[in-house]
Backbone as numpy.savetxt, mean C-alpha at the origin, in Angstrom:
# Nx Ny Nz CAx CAy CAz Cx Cy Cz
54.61 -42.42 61.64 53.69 -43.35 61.10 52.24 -43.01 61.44
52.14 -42.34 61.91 50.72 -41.30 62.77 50.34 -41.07 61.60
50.89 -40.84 60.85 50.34 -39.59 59.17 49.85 -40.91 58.45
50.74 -41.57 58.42 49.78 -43.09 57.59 48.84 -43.50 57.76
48.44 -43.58 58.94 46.65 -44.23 59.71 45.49 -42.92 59.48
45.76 -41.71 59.33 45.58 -41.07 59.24 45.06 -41.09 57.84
45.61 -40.81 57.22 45.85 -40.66 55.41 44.98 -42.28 54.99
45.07 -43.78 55.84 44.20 -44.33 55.51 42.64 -44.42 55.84
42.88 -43.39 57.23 41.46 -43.44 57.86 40.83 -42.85 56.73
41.22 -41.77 56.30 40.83 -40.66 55.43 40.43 -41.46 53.82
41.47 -42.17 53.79 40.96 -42.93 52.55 40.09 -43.81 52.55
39.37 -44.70 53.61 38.10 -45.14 53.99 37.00 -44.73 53.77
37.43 -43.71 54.53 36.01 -42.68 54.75 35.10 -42.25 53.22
36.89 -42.16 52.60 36.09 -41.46 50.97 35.72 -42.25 50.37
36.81 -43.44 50.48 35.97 -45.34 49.46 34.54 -45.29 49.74
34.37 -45.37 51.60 32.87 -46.49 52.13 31.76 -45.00 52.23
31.90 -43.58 52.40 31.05 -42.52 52.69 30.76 -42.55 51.41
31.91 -41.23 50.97 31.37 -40.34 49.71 31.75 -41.39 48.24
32.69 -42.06 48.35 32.05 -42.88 46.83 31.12 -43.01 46.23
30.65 -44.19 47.13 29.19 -44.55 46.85 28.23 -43.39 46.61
28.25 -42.44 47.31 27.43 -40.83 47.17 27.91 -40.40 46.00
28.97 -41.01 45.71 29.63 -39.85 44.24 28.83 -40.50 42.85
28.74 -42.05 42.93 28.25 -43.09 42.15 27.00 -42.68 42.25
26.36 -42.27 42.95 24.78 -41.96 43.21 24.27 -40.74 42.01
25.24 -40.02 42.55 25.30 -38.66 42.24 25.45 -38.39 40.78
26.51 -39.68 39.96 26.91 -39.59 38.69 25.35 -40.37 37.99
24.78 -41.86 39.04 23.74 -42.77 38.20 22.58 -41.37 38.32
22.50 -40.19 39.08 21.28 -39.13 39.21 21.43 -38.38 38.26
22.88 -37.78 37.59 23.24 -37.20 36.32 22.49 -37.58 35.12
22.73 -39.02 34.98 22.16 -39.84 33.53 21.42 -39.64 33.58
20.76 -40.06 34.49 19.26 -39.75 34.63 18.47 -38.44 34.30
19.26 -37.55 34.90 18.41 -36.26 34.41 18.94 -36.25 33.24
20.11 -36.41 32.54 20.35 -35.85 30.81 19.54 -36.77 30.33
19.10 -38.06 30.46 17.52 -39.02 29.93 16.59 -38.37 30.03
15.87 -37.44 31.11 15.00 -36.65 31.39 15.08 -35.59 30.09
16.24 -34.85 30.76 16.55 -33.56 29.40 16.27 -33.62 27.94
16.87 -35.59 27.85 16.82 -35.36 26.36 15.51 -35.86 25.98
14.79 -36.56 26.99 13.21 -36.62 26.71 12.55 -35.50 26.61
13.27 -34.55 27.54 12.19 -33.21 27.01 12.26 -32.46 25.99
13.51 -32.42 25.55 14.41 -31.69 24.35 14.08 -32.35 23.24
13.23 -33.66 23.18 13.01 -34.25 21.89 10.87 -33.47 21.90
10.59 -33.93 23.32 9.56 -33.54 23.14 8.90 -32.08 22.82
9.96 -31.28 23.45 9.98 -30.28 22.83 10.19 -29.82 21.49
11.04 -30.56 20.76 11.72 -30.54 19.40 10.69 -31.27 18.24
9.63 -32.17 18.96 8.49 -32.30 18.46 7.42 -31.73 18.01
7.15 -30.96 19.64 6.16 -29.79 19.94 6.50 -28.58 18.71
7.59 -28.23 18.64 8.18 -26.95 17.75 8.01 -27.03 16.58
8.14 -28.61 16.15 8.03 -28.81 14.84 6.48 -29.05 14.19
5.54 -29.65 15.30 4.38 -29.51 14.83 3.73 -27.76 15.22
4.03 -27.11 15.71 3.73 -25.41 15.77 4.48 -24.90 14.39
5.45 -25.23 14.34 5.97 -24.46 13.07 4.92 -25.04 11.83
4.76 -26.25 11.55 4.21 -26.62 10.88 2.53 -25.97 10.59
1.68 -25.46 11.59 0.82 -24.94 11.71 0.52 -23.75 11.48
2.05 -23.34 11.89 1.60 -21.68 11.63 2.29 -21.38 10.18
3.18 -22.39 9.27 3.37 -22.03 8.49 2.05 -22.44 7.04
1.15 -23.27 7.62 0.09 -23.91 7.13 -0.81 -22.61 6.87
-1.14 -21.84 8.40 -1.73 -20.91 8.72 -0.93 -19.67 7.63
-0.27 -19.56 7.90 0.48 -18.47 6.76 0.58 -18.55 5.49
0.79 -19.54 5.57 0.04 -20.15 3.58 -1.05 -19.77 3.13
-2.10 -19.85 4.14 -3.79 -19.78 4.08 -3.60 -18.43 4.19
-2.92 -17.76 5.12 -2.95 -15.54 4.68 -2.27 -15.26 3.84
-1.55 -16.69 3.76 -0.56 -15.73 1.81 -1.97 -15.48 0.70
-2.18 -16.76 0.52 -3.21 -17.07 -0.96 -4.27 -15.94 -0.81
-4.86 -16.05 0.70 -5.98 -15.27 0.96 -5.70 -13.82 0.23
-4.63 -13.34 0.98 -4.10 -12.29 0.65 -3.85 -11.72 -0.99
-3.11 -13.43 -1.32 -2.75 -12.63 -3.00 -4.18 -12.58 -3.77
-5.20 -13.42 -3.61 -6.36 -13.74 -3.84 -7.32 -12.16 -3.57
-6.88 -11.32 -2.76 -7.84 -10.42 -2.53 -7.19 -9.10 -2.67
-5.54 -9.27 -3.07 -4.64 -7.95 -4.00 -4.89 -8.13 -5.36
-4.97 -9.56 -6.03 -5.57 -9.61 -7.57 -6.83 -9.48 -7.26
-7.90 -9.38 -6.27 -9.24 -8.77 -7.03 -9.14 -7.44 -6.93
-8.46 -6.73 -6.08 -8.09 -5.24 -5.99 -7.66 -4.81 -7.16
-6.39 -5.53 -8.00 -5.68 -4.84 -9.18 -6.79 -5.02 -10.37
-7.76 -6.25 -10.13 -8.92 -5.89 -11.37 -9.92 -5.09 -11.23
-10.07 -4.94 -9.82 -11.08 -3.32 -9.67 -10.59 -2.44 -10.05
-9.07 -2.15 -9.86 -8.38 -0.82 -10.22 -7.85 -0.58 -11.38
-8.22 -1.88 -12.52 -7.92 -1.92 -14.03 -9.45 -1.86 -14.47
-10.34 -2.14 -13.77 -11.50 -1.89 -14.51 -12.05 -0.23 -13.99
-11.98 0.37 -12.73 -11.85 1.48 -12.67 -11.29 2.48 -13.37
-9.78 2.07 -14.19 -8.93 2.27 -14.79 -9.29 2.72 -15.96
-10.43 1.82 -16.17 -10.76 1.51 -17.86 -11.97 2.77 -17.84
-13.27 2.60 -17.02 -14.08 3.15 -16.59 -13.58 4.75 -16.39
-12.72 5.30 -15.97 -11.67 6.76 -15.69 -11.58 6.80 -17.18
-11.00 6.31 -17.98 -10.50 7.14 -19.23 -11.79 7.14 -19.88
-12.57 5.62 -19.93 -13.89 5.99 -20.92 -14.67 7.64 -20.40
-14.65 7.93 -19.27 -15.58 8.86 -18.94 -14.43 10.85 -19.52
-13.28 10.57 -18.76 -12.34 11.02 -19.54 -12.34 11.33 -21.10
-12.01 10.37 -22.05 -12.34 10.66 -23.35 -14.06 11.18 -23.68
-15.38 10.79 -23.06 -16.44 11.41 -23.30 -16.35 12.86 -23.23
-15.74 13.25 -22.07 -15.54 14.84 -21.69 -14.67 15.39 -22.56
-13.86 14.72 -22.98 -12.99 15.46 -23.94 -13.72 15.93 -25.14
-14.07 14.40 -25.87 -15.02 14.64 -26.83 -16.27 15.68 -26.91
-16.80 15.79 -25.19 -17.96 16.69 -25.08 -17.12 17.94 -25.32
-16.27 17.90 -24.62 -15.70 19.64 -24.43 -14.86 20.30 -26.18
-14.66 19.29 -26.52 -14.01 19.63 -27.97 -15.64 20.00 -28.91
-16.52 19.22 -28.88 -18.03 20.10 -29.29 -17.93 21.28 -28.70
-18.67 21.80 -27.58 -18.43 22.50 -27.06 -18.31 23.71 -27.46
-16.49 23.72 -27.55 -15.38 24.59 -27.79 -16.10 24.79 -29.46
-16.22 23.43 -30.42 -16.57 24.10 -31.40 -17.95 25.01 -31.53
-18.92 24.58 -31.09 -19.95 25.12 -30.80 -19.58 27.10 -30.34
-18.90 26.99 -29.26 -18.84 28.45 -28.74 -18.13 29.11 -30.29
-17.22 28.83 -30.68 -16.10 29.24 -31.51 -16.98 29.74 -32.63
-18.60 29.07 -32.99 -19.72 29.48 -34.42 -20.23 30.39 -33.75
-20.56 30.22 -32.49 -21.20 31.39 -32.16 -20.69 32.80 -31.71
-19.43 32.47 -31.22 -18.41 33.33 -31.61 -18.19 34.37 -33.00
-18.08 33.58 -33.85 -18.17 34.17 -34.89 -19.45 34.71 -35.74
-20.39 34.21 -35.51 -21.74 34.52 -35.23 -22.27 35.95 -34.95
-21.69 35.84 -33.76 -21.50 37.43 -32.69 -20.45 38.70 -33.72
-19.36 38.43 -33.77 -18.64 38.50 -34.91 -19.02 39.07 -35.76
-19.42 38.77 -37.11 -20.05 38.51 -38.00 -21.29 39.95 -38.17
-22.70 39.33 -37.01 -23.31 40.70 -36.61 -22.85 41.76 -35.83
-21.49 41.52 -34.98 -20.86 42.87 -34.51 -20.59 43.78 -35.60
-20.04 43.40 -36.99 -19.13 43.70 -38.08 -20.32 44.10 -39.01
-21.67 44.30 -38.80 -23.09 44.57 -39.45 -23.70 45.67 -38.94
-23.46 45.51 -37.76 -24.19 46.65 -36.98 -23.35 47.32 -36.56
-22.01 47.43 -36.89 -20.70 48.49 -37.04 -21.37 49.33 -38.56
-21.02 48.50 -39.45 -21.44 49.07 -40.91 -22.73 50.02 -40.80
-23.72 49.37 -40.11 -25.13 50.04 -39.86 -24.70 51.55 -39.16
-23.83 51.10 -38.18 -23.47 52.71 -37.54 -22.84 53.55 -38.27
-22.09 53.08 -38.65 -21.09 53.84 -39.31 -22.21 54.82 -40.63
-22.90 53.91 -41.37 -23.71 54.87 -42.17 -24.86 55.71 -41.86
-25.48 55.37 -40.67 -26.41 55.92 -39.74 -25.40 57.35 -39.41
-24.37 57.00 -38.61 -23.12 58.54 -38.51 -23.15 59.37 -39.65
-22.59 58.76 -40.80 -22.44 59.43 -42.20 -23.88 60.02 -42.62
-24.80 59.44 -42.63 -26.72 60.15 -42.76 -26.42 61.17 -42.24
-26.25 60.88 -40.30 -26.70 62.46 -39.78 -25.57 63.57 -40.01
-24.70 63.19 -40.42 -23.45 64.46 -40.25 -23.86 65.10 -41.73
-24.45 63.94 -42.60 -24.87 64.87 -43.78 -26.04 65.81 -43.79
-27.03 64.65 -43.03 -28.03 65.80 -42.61 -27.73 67.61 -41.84
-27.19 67.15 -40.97 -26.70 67.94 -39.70 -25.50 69.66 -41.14
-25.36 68.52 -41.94 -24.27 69.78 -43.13 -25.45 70.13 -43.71
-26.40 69.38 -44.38 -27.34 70.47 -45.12 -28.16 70.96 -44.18
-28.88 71.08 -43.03 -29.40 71.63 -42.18 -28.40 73.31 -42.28
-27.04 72.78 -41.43 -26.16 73.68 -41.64 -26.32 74.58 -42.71
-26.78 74.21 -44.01 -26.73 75.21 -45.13 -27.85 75.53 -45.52
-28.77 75.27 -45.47 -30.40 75.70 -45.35 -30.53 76.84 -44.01
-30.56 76.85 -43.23 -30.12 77.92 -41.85 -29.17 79.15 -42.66
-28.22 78.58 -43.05 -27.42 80.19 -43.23 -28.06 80.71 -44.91
């Protein structure tokens, strides 16, 4: 019967000590998950007004952004435009030009094919000369 007084001392101790410490321990629990979930909301607040800001903020570098790639694509369509006009001038210049060289070309041509003829009978003069010389001498 030793083990019985024993086994109730023991069960005292845990009712009148650590119970009450255990009850403490569980009302200190609530308490902090009240804490937790005060912070977890305030936090969940905090997050939501940051998200909100920076997606505000990112809105404002979207537009900015598309706002200053469409003035880029109309510089680079009016550049665009500006490239071929100067483009087609040169063409147009260089197709003169080409015709221009091509008259004078033929030009050249033309008096090469004159002052061939000129030689050619200037040759024929002296070789005739050069034959009657030849026959006046002998």
């Amino acid at each position: 019967m030793a083990g019985v007084g024993v086994y109730d001392q023991l069960k005292k101790v845990l009712q009148d000590v650590i119970a009450p410490d255990l009850h403490a321990i569980r009302a200190d629990m609530r308490s902090l998950d009240q804490k937790i979930d005060g912070v977890d909301a305030k936090l969940t607040t905090k997050m939501d007004g940051l998200d909100a800001r920076l997606t505000t903020k990112m809105d404002g570098l979207d537009a900015r952004l598309t706002t200053k790639i469409d003035g880029l694509g109309d510089k680079v369509d009016d550049l665009d435009v500006r490239l071929t006009t100067k483009i087609d001038s040169l063409r147009t210049e260089t197709v003169s030009l080409k015709g221009e060289l091509l008259a004078e070309i033929r030009r050249v041509d033309i008096r090469i094919d004159g002052v061939d003829r000129e030689l050619r009978t200037a040759i024929d003069v002296r070789e005739r000369l050069a034959a009657l010389e030849a026959r006046r001498v002998s």
